[in-house]
mmCIF file of C-alpha atoms and ligand atoms in Angstrom:
data_model
loop_
_atom_site.group_PDB
_atom_site.id
_atom_site.type_symbol
_atom_site.label_atom_id
_atom_site.label_comp_id
_atom_site.label_asym_id
_atom_site.label_seq_id
_atom_site.Cartn_x
_atom_site.Cartn_y
_atom_site.Cartn_z
ATOM 1 C CA MET A 48 -62.014 8.897 8.998
ATOM 2 C CA HIS A 49 -58.630 9.388 7.414
ATOM 3 C CA LYS A 50 -55.761 9.098 9.859
ATOM 4 C CA LYS A 51 -52.945 11.577 9.373
ATOM 5 C CA LEU A 52 -49.820 9.459 9.069
ATOM 6 C CA PHE A 53 -46.770 10.002 11.264
ATOM 7 C CA ILE A 54 -45.372 6.588 10.355
ATOM 8 C CA PRO A 55 -42.076 6.171 8.453
ATOM 9 C CA GLY A 56 -43.774 5.408 5.186
ATOM 10 C CA PRO A 57 -46.196 5.608 3.605
ATOM 11 C CA VAL A 58 -46.526 9.269 4.511
ATOM 12 C CA GLU A 59 -49.162 11.905 3.970
ATOM 13 C CA VAL A 60 -49.272 12.859 0.322
ATOM 14 C CA ARG A 61 -50.245 16.365 -0.773
ATOM 15 C CA PRO A 62 -53.643 16.394 -2.546
ATOM 16 C CA GLU A 63 -52.061 17.982 -5.626
ATOM 17 C CA VAL A 64 -49.633 15.052 -5.856
ATOM 18 C CA LEU A 65 -52.467 12.529 -5.441
ATOM 19 C CA GLU A 66 -54.299 14.268 -8.290
ATOM 20 C CA LYS A 67 -51.242 13.805 -10.576
ATOM 21 C CA MET A 68 -51.495 10.057 -9.958
ATOM 22 C CA ALA A 69 -54.870 10.251 -11.756
ATOM 23 C CA THR A 70 -53.407 11.756 -14.946
ATOM 24 C CA PRO A 71 -54.821 10.036 -18.065
ATOM 25 C CA MET A 72 -52.423 7.387 -19.460
ATOM 26 C CA ILE A 73 -49.981 7.899 -22.254
ATOM 27 C CA GLY A 74 -48.248 5.217 -24.320
ATOM 28 C CA HIS A 75 -45.025 4.087 -22.672
ATOM 29 C CA ARG A 76 -43.256 3.971 -26.054
ATOM 30 C CA THR A 77 -44.034 7.591 -26.965
ATOM 31 C CA LYS A 78 -42.010 10.790 -27.066
ATOM 32 C CA ASP A 79 -44.113 12.046 -24.165
ATOM 33 C CA ALA A 80 -43.007 9.076 -22.042
ATOM 34 C CA SER A 81 -39.343 9.754 -22.965
ATOM 35 C CA GLN A 82 -39.773 13.407 -22.053
ATOM 36 C CA LEU A 83 -41.410 12.545 -18.730
ATOM 37 C CA GLN A 84 -38.629 10.148 -17.764
ATOM 38 C CA ARG A 85 -35.868 12.490 -18.909
ATOM 39 C CA GLU A 86 -37.282 15.352 -16.846
ATOM 40 C CA ILE A 87 -37.534 13.117 -13.766
ATOM 41 C CA SER A 88 -33.876 12.086 -14.220
ATOM 42 C CA GLU A 89 -32.710 15.683 -14.471
ATOM 43 C CA LEU A 90 -34.631 16.677 -11.384
ATOM 44 C CA ALA A 91 -33.512 13.617 -9.410
ATOM 45 C CA MET A 92 -29.889 14.432 -10.254
ATOM 46 C CA LYS A 93 -30.364 17.738 -8.466
ATOM 47 C CA LEU A 94 -31.959 16.090 -5.466
ATOM 48 C CA PHE A 95 -29.120 13.511 -5.273
ATOM 49 C CA TYR A 96 -26.359 16.098 -5.999
ATOM 50 C CA THR A 97 -24.978 13.834 -8.701
ATOM 51 C CA LYS A 98 -23.991 13.697 -12.356
ATOM 52 C CA ASN A 99 -24.514 9.925 -12.389
ATOM 53 C CA GLN A 100 -27.280 8.250 -14.344
ATOM 54 C CA ILE A 101 -30.642 7.923 -12.581
ATOM 55 C CA LEU A 102 -32.616 4.680 -12.846
ATOM 56 C CA LEU A 103 -36.274 4.274 -12.013
ATOM 57 C CA SER A 104 -37.749 0.951 -11.016
ATOM 58 C CA THR A 105 -41.401 0.033 -10.691
ATOM 59 C CA THR A 106 -40.814 -1.704 -7.357
ATOM 60 C CA SER A 107 -40.508 -0.327 -3.890
ATOM 61 C CA GLY A 108 -36.979 0.549 -2.681
ATOM 62 C CA SER A 109 -36.286 -3.091 -1.805
ATOM 63 C CA GLY A 110 -36.264 -3.926 -5.551
ATOM 64 C CA LEU A 111 -33.248 -1.738 -6.280
ATOM 65 C CA MET A 112 -31.543 -2.875 -3.052
ATOM 66 C CA GLU A 113 -31.798 -6.476 -4.235
ATOM 67 C CA GLY A 114 -30.747 -5.531 -7.773
ATOM 68 C CA ALA A 115 -27.718 -3.585 -6.550
ATOM 69 C CA ILE A 116 -26.218 -6.274 -4.321
ATOM 70 C CA ARG A 117 -26.919 -9.005 -6.849
ATOM 71 C CA CYS A 118 -25.658 -7.152 -9.935
ATOM 72 C CA CYS A 119 -22.559 -5.459 -8.582
ATOM 73 C CA THR A 120 -20.909 -7.964 -6.180
ATOM 74 C CA ARG A 121 -18.169 -9.776 -8.076
ATOM 75 C CA LYS A 122 -16.239 -11.187 -5.122
ATOM 76 C CA ARG A 123 -17.888 -10.608 -1.729
ATOM 77 C CA ALA A 124 -20.114 -7.974 -0.136
ATOM 78 C CA ALA A 125 -19.686 -6.420 3.299
ATOM 79 C CA VAL A 126 -23.158 -5.597 4.558
ATOM 80 C CA PHE A 127 -23.074 -3.132 7.469
ATOM 81 C CA SER A 128 -26.211 -3.504 9.496
ATOM 82 C CA ILE A 129 -27.497 -1.255 12.251
ATOM 83 C CA GLY A 130 -31.027 -2.571 12.318
ATOM 84 C CA ALA A 131 -33.866 -4.205 10.395
ATOM 85 C CA PHE A 132 -33.075 -2.796 6.939
ATOM 86 C CA GLY A 133 -29.388 -3.699 7.032
ATOM 87 C CA ASP A 134 -30.458 -7.227 8.048
ATOM 88 C CA ARG A 135 -32.823 -7.290 5.059
ATOM 89 C CA TRP A 136 -30.023 -6.358 2.660
ATOM 90 C CA PHE A 137 -27.991 -9.273 4.009
ATOM 91 C CA LYS A 138 -30.914 -11.639 3.512
ATOM 92 C CA MET A 139 -31.175 -10.460 -0.104
ATOM 93 C CA ALA A 140 -27.526 -11.348 -0.618
ATOM 94 C CA GLN A 141 -28.041 -14.825 0.851
ATOM 95 C CA ASN A 142 -31.199 -15.505 -1.159
ATOM 96 C CA ASN A 143 -29.389 -14.577 -4.375
ATOM 97 C CA ASN A 144 -26.335 -16.690 -3.592
ATOM 98 C CA VAL A 145 -24.186 -13.575 -3.346
ATOM 99 C CA PRO A 146 -21.207 -14.149 -1.023
ATOM 100 C CA ALA A 147 -21.588 -11.684 1.854
ATOM 101 C CA ASP A 148 -20.716 -11.040 5.478
ATOM 102 C CA LYS A 149 -22.802 -8.981 7.868
ATOM 103 C CA ILE A 150 -21.054 -6.507 10.178
ATOM 104 C CA ASP A 151 -23.464 -5.500 12.936
ATOM 105 C CA SER A 152 -23.637 -2.525 15.225
ATOM 106 C CA GLU A 153 -25.610 -2.536 18.408
ATOM 107 C CA TRP A 154 -29.160 -1.259 17.717
ATOM 108 C CA GLY A 155 -29.216 2.508 18.359
ATOM 109 C CA ARG A 156 -25.629 2.923 17.161
ATOM 110 C CA PRO A 157 -24.368 3.799 13.666
ATOM 111 C CA THR A 158 -21.888 2.112 11.325
ATOM 112 C CA THR A 159 -18.532 3.766 12.054
ATOM 113 C CA PRO A 160 -15.725 4.657 9.664
ATOM 114 C CA GLU A 161 -13.475 2.421 11.785
ATOM 115 C CA GLN A 162 -15.735 -0.592 11.143
ATOM 116 C CA VAL A 163 -15.642 0.101 7.403
ATOM 117 C CA ASP A 164 -11.859 0.481 7.393
ATOM 118 C CA ALA A 165 -11.379 -2.705 9.403
ATOM 119 C CA ALA A 166 -13.533 -4.735 7.009
ATOM 120 C CA LEU A 167 -12.094 -3.306 3.788
ATOM 121 C CA SER A 168 -8.453 -3.532 4.920
ATOM 122 C CA THR A 169 -8.847 -7.342 4.771
ATOM 123 C CA GLY A 170 -9.128 -7.038 0.980
ATOM 124 C CA LYS A 171 -11.977 -9.597 1.006
ATOM 125 C CA TYR A 172 -14.692 -7.255 -0.255
ATOM 126 C CA ASP A 173 -15.463 -5.451 -3.501
ATOM 127 C CA LEU A 174 -18.841 -3.978 -2.474
ATOM 128 C CA ILE A 175 -20.266 -2.512 0.722
ATOM 129 C CA THR A 176 -23.795 -1.588 1.708
ATOM 130 C CA ILE A 177 -24.639 1.006 4.298
ATOM 131 C CA THR A 178 -27.988 2.031 5.670
ATOM 132 C CA HIS A 179 -27.834 5.829 5.747
ATOM 133 C CA ASN A 180 -30.973 6.255 7.905
ATOM 134 C CA GLU A 181 -32.085 3.140 9.793
ATOM 135 C CA THR A 182 -35.827 3.408 10.086
ATOM 136 C CA SER A 183 -36.120 0.821 12.890
ATOM 137 C CA THR A 184 -33.759 2.608 15.306
ATOM 138 C CA GLY A 185 -33.887 6.224 14.099
ATOM 139 C CA VAL A 186 -30.124 6.376 13.571
ATOM 140 C CA MET A 187 -28.366 8.265 10.764
ATOM 141 C CA CYS A 188 -24.855 7.078 9.899
ATOM 142 C CA PRO A 189 -21.926 9.538 9.603
ATOM 143 C CA VAL A 190 -21.515 9.130 5.855
ATOM 144 C CA GLU A 191 -19.144 12.080 5.507
ATOM 145 C CA GLU A 192 -16.649 10.298 7.785
ATOM 146 C CA ILE A 193 -17.230 6.986 6.055
ATOM 147 C CA ALA A 194 -16.579 8.731 2.718
ATOM 148 C CA VAL A 195 -13.073 9.683 3.920
ATOM 149 C CA VAL A 196 -12.297 5.992 4.561
ATOM 150 C CA MET A 197 -13.829 4.958 1.206
ATOM 151 C CA LYS A 198 -11.320 7.188 -0.629
ATOM 152 C CA LYS A 199 -8.662 4.638 0.441
ATOM 153 C CA TYR A 200 -10.527 1.879 -1.435
ATOM 154 C CA PRO A 201 -11.289 3.256 -4.895
ATOM 155 C CA ASP A 202 -12.165 -0.126 -6.348
ATOM 156 C CA VAL A 203 -14.888 -0.951 -3.850
ATOM 157 C CA ILE A 204 -18.493 -0.255 -4.872
ATOM 158 C CA TRP A 205 -20.438 1.750 -2.259
ATOM 159 C CA CYS A 206 -24.198 1.114 -2.096
ATOM 160 C CA LEU A 207 -26.176 3.417 0.177
ATOM 161 C CA ASP A 208 -29.754 2.939 1.356
ATOM 162 C CA THR A 209 -31.306 6.407 1.603
ATOM 163 C CA VAL A 210 -34.880 5.106 1.420
ATOM 164 C CA SER A 211 -36.049 7.022 4.513
ATOM 165 C CA SER A 212 -33.737 10.061 4.248
ATOM 166 C CA MET A 213 -33.435 11.247 0.636
ATOM 167 C CA ALA A 214 -35.293 14.573 0.273
ATOM 168 C CA GLY A 215 -35.363 14.948 4.072
ATOM 169 C CA THR A 216 -31.682 15.670 4.604
ATOM 170 C CA LYS A 217 -28.819 16.614 2.316
ATOM 171 C CA ILE A 218 -27.037 13.639 0.725
ATOM 172 C CA GLU A 219 -24.372 14.741 -1.721
ATOM 173 C CA VAL A 220 -23.857 11.569 -3.711
ATOM 174 C CA ASP A 221 -20.909 12.711 -5.866
ATOM 175 C CA ALA A 222 -19.083 14.519 -3.050
ATOM 176 C CA LEU A 223 -19.411 11.381 -0.884
ATOM 177 C CA GLY A 224 -18.424 9.066 -3.734
ATOM 178 C CA VAL A 225 -21.498 6.840 -3.412
ATOM 179 C CA ASP A 226 -21.787 4.462 -6.398
ATOM 180 C CA ILE A 227 -25.417 3.373 -5.992
ATOM 181 C CA CYS A 228 -27.723 5.552 -3.944
ATOM 182 C CA ILE A 229 -31.212 4.106 -3.505
ATOM 183 C CA THR A 230 -34.494 5.616 -2.389
ATOM 184 C CA SER A 231 -38.233 5.033 -2.683
ATOM 185 C CA THR A 232 -41.189 7.294 -3.322
ATOM 186 C CA GLN A 233 -43.237 6.759 -0.128
ATOM 187 C CA LYS A 234 -40.977 8.304 2.466
ATOM 188 C CA ALA A 235 -39.360 11.759 2.582
ATOM 189 C CA ILE A 236 -40.164 12.382 -1.093
ATOM 190 C CA GLY A 237 -43.871 12.303 -0.274
ATOM 191 C CA LEU A 238 -45.473 10.124 -2.951
ATOM 192 C CA PRO A 239 -47.528 6.941 -2.660
ATOM 193 C CA PRO A 240 -45.508 3.675 -2.524
ATOM 194 C CA GLY A 241 -44.613 1.794 -5.680
ATOM 195 C CA MET A 242 -41.503 3.235 -7.284
ATOM 196 C CA ALA A 243 -37.798 3.215 -6.484
ATOM 197 C CA ILE A 244 -35.090 5.592 -7.674
ATOM 198 C CA CYS A 245 -31.327 5.213 -7.692
ATOM 199 C CA SER A 246 -28.250 6.879 -9.049
ATOM 200 C CA ILE A 247 -25.532 4.630 -10.464
ATOM 201 C CA SER A 248 -21.899 5.405 -11.219
ATOM 202 C CA GLU A 249 -19.891 4.243 -14.249
ATOM 203 C CA LYS A 250 -17.745 2.289 -11.805
ATOM 204 C CA ALA A 251 -20.759 0.344 -10.563
ATOM 205 C CA MET A 252 -21.922 -0.250 -14.153
ATOM 206 C CA ASN A 253 -18.530 -1.595 -15.086
ATOM 207 C CA ALA A 254 -18.597 -3.916 -12.063
ATOM 208 C CA ALA A 255 -22.074 -5.156 -12.990
ATOM 209 C CA ARG A 256 -20.947 -6.008 -16.537
ATOM 210 C CA GLN A 257 -18.488 -8.496 -15.036
ATOM 211 C CA VAL A 258 -21.230 -10.387 -13.151
ATOM 212 C CA GLU A 259 -22.698 -13.215 -15.197
ATOM 213 C CA PHE A 260 -26.100 -13.860 -13.574
ATOM 214 C CA ARG A 261 -27.874 -10.613 -12.757
ATOM 215 C CA GLY A 262 -31.504 -11.679 -13.070
ATOM 216 C CA THR A 263 -33.767 -9.881 -15.532
ATOM 217 C CA TYR A 264 -36.312 -7.497 -14.018
ATOM 218 C CA LEU A 265 -33.842 -5.998 -11.552
ATOM 219 C CA ASP A 266 -30.787 -6.214 -13.804
ATOM 220 C CA LEU A 267 -29.295 -2.744 -13.519
ATOM 221 C CA VAL A 268 -27.295 -3.218 -16.755
ATOM 222 C CA GLU A 269 -30.490 -4.025 -18.658
ATOM 223 C CA LEU A 270 -32.219 -0.889 -17.248
ATOM 224 C CA TYR A 271 -29.174 1.319 -17.901
ATOM 225 C CA ASP A 272 -28.507 0.139 -21.465
ATOM 226 C CA TYR A 273 -32.156 0.322 -22.397
ATOM 227 C CA ILE A 274 -32.646 3.915 -21.304
ATOM 228 C CA GLN A 275 -29.462 4.943 -23.151
ATOM 229 C CA LYS A 276 -30.627 3.306 -26.337
ATOM 230 C CA LYS A 277 -34.324 4.100 -26.119
ATOM 231 C CA ASP A 278 -34.281 7.723 -24.951
ATOM 232 C CA TYR A 279 -35.120 7.129 -21.280
ATOM 233 C CA GLN A 280 -37.702 4.414 -21.844
ATOM 234 C CA TYR A 281 -37.676 1.234 -19.747
ATOM 235 C CA PRO A 282 -37.651 -2.421 -20.850
ATOM 236 C CA SER A 283 -41.051 -3.158 -19.230
ATOM 237 C CA THR A 284 -44.121 -0.990 -18.612
ATOM 238 C CA PRO A 285 -43.371 1.407 -15.719
ATOM 239 C CA SER A 286 -45.857 3.005 -13.343
ATOM 240 C CA LEU A 287 -46.563 6.086 -15.386
ATOM 241 C CA SER A 288 -48.946 7.300 -12.675
ATOM 242 C CA HIS A 289 -46.069 7.522 -10.222
ATOM 243 C CA MET A 290 -43.961 9.231 -12.880
ATOM 244 C CA PHE A 291 -46.548 12.018 -13.389
ATOM 245 C CA ALA A 292 -46.664 12.572 -9.652
ATOM 246 C CA LEU A 293 -42.916 12.271 -9.237
ATOM 247 C CA ARG A 294 -42.107 14.897 -11.873
ATOM 248 C CA TYR A 295 -44.604 17.237 -10.223
ATOM 249 C CA GLN A 296 -43.326 16.665 -6.662
ATOM 250 C CA LEU A 297 -39.607 16.882 -7.593
ATOM 251 C CA ASN A 298 -40.329 20.201 -9.276
ATOM 252 C CA TYR A 299 -42.067 21.375 -6.141
ATOM 253 C CA ILE A 300 -39.258 20.176 -3.858
ATOM 254 C CA ILE A 301 -36.465 21.740 -5.940
ATOM 255 C CA ASN A 302 -38.034 24.806 -7.490
ATOM 256 C CA GLU A 303 -40.804 25.811 -5.113
ATOM 257 C CA GLU A 304 -39.887 24.810 -1.597
ATOM 258 C CA GLY A 305 -36.174 24.656 -2.311
ATOM 259 C CA LEU A 306 -33.825 21.926 -1.077
ATOM 260 C CA GLU A 307 -32.207 23.975 1.691
ATOM 261 C CA ASN A 308 -35.594 25.023 3.024
ATOM 262 C CA ARG A 309 -36.815 21.468 2.936
ATOM 263 C CA PHE A 310 -33.818 20.138 4.854
ATOM 264 C CA ALA A 311 -34.104 22.962 7.409
ATOM 265 C CA ARG A 312 -37.801 22.145 7.943
ATOM 266 C CA HIS A 313 -36.973 18.500 8.553
ATOM 267 C CA LEU A 314 -34.267 19.414 11.062
ATOM 268 C CA GLU A 315 -36.611 21.738 12.909
ATOM 269 C CA MET A 316 -39.241 19.002 13.226
ATOM 270 C CA ALA A 317 -36.587 16.521 14.327
ATOM 271 C CA LYS A 318 -35.240 18.845 17.026
ATOM 272 C CA ARG A 319 -38.732 19.447 18.385
ATOM 273 C CA THR A 320 -39.496 15.704 18.480
ATOM 274 C CA ARG A 321 -36.140 14.853 20.171
ATOM 275 C CA THR A 322 -36.729 17.507 22.845
ATOM 276 C CA TRP A 323 -40.197 16.128 23.436
ATOM 277 C CA ALA A 324 -38.848 12.535 23.564
ATOM 278 C CA LYS A 325 -36.241 13.488 26.181
ATOM 279 C CA THR A 326 -38.802 15.381 28.253
ATOM 280 C CA TYR A 327 -41.211 12.449 28.616
ATOM 281 C CA PHE A 328 -39.240 9.354 27.560
ATOM 282 C CA GLU A 329 -35.754 8.661 26.175
ATOM 283 C CA MET A 330 -34.399 8.394 22.633
ATOM 284 C CA LEU A 331 -33.178 5.046 21.346
ATOM 285 C CA ALA A 332 -30.473 6.613 19.178
ATOM 286 C CA ASP A 333 -27.270 8.091 20.438
ATOM 287 C CA GLU A 334 -28.250 11.721 19.902
ATOM 288 C CA ARG A 335 -25.134 12.574 17.859
ATOM 289 C CA TYR A 336 -26.504 10.196 15.223
ATOM 290 C CA ALA A 337 -30.198 10.906 15.556
ATOM 291 C CA SER A 338 -32.198 10.795 12.337
ATOM 292 C CA ASN A 339 -33.568 14.009 10.834
ATOM 293 C CA THR A 340 -36.614 12.249 9.395
ATOM 294 C CA LEU A 341 -37.916 10.098 12.245
ATOM 295 C CA THR A 342 -37.426 9.652 15.990
ATOM 296 C CA THR A 343 -37.453 6.279 17.758
ATOM 297 C CA ILE A 344 -38.500 6.736 21.359
ATOM 298 C CA LYS A 345 -37.776 4.270 24.164
ATOM 299 C CA ASN A 346 -40.923 3.338 25.993
ATOM 300 C CA THR A 347 -39.485 4.128 29.418
ATOM 301 C CA ARG A 348 -42.974 4.646 30.929
ATOM 302 C CA GLY A 349 -44.208 1.228 29.937
ATOM 303 C CA ILE A 350 -47.186 2.642 28.039
ATOM 304 C CA ASN A 351 -49.271 0.410 25.776
ATOM 305 C CA VAL A 352 -48.276 1.698 22.349
ATOM 306 C CA GLY A 353 -51.068 -0.232 20.599
ATOM 307 C CA ASP A 354 -53.634 1.443 22.853
ATOM 308 C CA LEU A 355 -52.105 4.842 22.329
ATOM 309 C CA ASN A 356 -52.337 4.407 18.579
ATOM 310 C CA LYS A 357 -55.941 3.300 18.848
ATOM 311 C CA LYS A 358 -56.845 6.407 20.822
ATOM 312 C CA LEU A 359 -54.879 8.577 18.392
ATOM 313 C CA GLY A 360 -56.762 6.904 15.558
ATOM 314 C CA GLU A 361 -60.073 8.091 17.042
ATOM 315 C CA ARG A 362 -58.673 11.612 16.793
ATOM 316 C CA GLY A 363 -57.433 11.086 13.220
ATOM 317 C CA PHE A 364 -53.700 10.432 13.807
ATOM 318 C CA MET A 365 -51.375 7.487 13.551
ATOM 319 C CA LEU A 366 -47.812 6.959 14.748
ATOM 320 C CA SER A 367 -45.737 3.819 14.538
ATOM 321 C CA ASN A 368 -45.058 1.063 16.969
ATOM 322 C CA GLY A 369 -41.461 -0.192 17.299
ATOM 323 C CA TYR A 370 -40.097 -2.375 14.488
ATOM 324 C CA GLY A 371 -39.861 -6.129 14.978
ATOM 325 C CA ALA A 372 -38.241 -6.983 18.309
ATOM 326 C CA LEU A 373 -38.552 -3.316 19.326
ATOM 327 C CA LYS A 374 -42.377 -3.423 19.201
ATOM 328 C CA GLU A 375 -43.897 -1.950 22.420
ATOM 329 C CA LYS A 376 -40.326 -1.391 23.679
ATOM 330 C CA THR A 377 -40.154 1.657 21.432
ATOM 331 C CA PHE A 378 -42.417 3.751 19.249
ATOM 332 C CA ARG A 379 -41.631 5.933 16.297
ATOM 333 C CA ILE A 380 -42.683 9.359 15.115
ATOM 334 C CA ALA A 381 -41.912 10.145 11.501
ATOM 335 C CA HIS A 382 -41.464 13.823 10.655
ATOM 336 C CA MET A 383 -40.780 13.667 6.986
ATOM 337 C CA ALA A 384 -41.953 14.618 3.462
ATOM 338 C CA ASP A 385 -44.366 17.590 3.516
ATOM 339 C CA CYS A 386 -45.244 17.380 7.214
ATOM 340 C CA THR A 387 -44.971 20.706 9.107
ATOM 341 C CA LEU A 388 -43.808 21.679 12.581
ATOM 342 C CA ALA A 389 -47.394 22.738 13.405
ATOM 343 C CA GLU A 390 -48.606 19.221 12.510
ATOM 344 C CA VAL A 391 -45.898 17.628 14.670
ATOM 345 C CA ASN A 392 -46.950 19.871 17.554
ATOM 346 C CA GLU A 393 -50.551 18.879 17.036
ATOM 347 C CA LEU A 394 -49.664 15.188 17.198
ATOM 348 C CA LEU A 395 -47.493 15.609 20.285
ATOM 349 C CA GLY A 396 -50.286 17.561 21.962
ATOM 350 C CA HIS A 397 -52.672 14.684 21.433
ATOM 351 C CA VAL A 398 -50.159 12.147 22.740
ATOM 352 C CA GLU A 399 -49.647 14.253 25.893
ATOM 353 C CA ASP A 400 -53.355 14.530 26.349
ATOM 354 C CA ILE A 401 -54.059 10.811 25.888
ATOM 355 C CA LEU A 402 -51.239 9.754 28.174
ATOM 356 C CA GLY A 403 -51.954 12.491 30.751
ATOM 357 C CA LEU A 404 -48.377 13.737 30.508
ATOM 358 C CA LYS A 405 -48.974 17.373 31.339
HETATM 359 C C1 PLP B 535 -38.688 1.533 4.086
HETATM 360 C C2 PLP B 535 -37.267 1.203 4.021
HETATM 361 C C3 PLP B 535 -36.776 0.220 3.158
HETATM 362 C C4 PLP B 535 -37.638 -0.608 2.300
HETATM 363 O O1 PLP B 535 -38.126 0.156 1.302
HETATM 364 P P1 PLP B 535 -39.409 -0.271 0.482
HETATM 365 O O2 PLP B 535 -39.654 0.896 -0.377
HETATM 366 O O3 PLP B 535 -40.514 -0.499 1.506
HETATM 367 O O4 PLP B 535 -39.076 -1.501 -0.241
HETATM 368 C C5 PLP B 535 -35.395 0.008 3.128
HETATM 369 N N1 PLP B 535 -34.572 0.703 3.869
HETATM 370 C C6 PLP B 535 -34.991 1.643 4.727
HETATM 371 C C7 PLP B 535 -34.023 2.393 5.566
HETATM 372 C C8 PLP B 535 -36.359 1.911 4.823
HETATM 373 O O5 PLP B 535 -36.796 2.869 5.663
#
């Protein structure tokens, strides 16, 4: 039996989108391939609220995260971490011999504008990374406030991980001044895993050109220059299947559902889940910074999350245990992509029933 996924990626994918993945292949050096990739870029620019160039990568989101920190750090990176994915970005810096420092927040708390200001005022850093929506803790950082601080440091490259939030909440890349904004297909966008998308500013490109060793497959300069020269084609063979599905889904998100409607639907599901979490458990996140795409719930009743998921599985549902050290101490309910409030209510009803919460 298929289990309906309420985990923070992969998510449920609409059948129409899955069908697009089965589109017959085209040559990746054809006009049709150029057209496909150009259309995706134009649609993604609307989703990202940017005029910057869009790059696609046949990797999951981690690929572009690694490429960004490696290619664009000239001096030293400040990696702000509020959980598992910030820690991962720091590890990528270390493994690529990129000088970096990690600035941690307590799990459940966001990165603050004060932390960013304190780090950048030292003058040590020329790149920062921020996790917009930390999928381990369910925290969303106040990027509008951080953007105000970033205006004081116009030479610093700002990389933002929006892997679990893009298409689930409004992220205005150009208004914020984000240089590299990264996401993947398998979260709020609602596609199968396997492709990453980013926007990249001229400033970030100029920084990257000053870095000598940028690797090859994830060299952002190579990708950027190639698509300029070859009419949106990529240096190696991309996942065309994802591209067919992505063009279809971005069209749906922007022109059928509408961005504002989509963001409002996500907020409605988030509010419902937070209220539920506070009724029966507690939230891990400080509620002012609670994520709009997933809720991390403290296991204050000492339930066995593994068992709960097994029983949910028998009913055709799946939620997510806590991440890493938070396993069994928390559990997570994702409410993202094309999930509806009615489906969230259905899941919560089953959880109440299984745990005897009524
Ligand atoms: C899932 C996730 C990642 C990793 O993305 P992949 O597409 O799995 O490589 C990075 N950051 C955040 C916040 C995530 O939720």
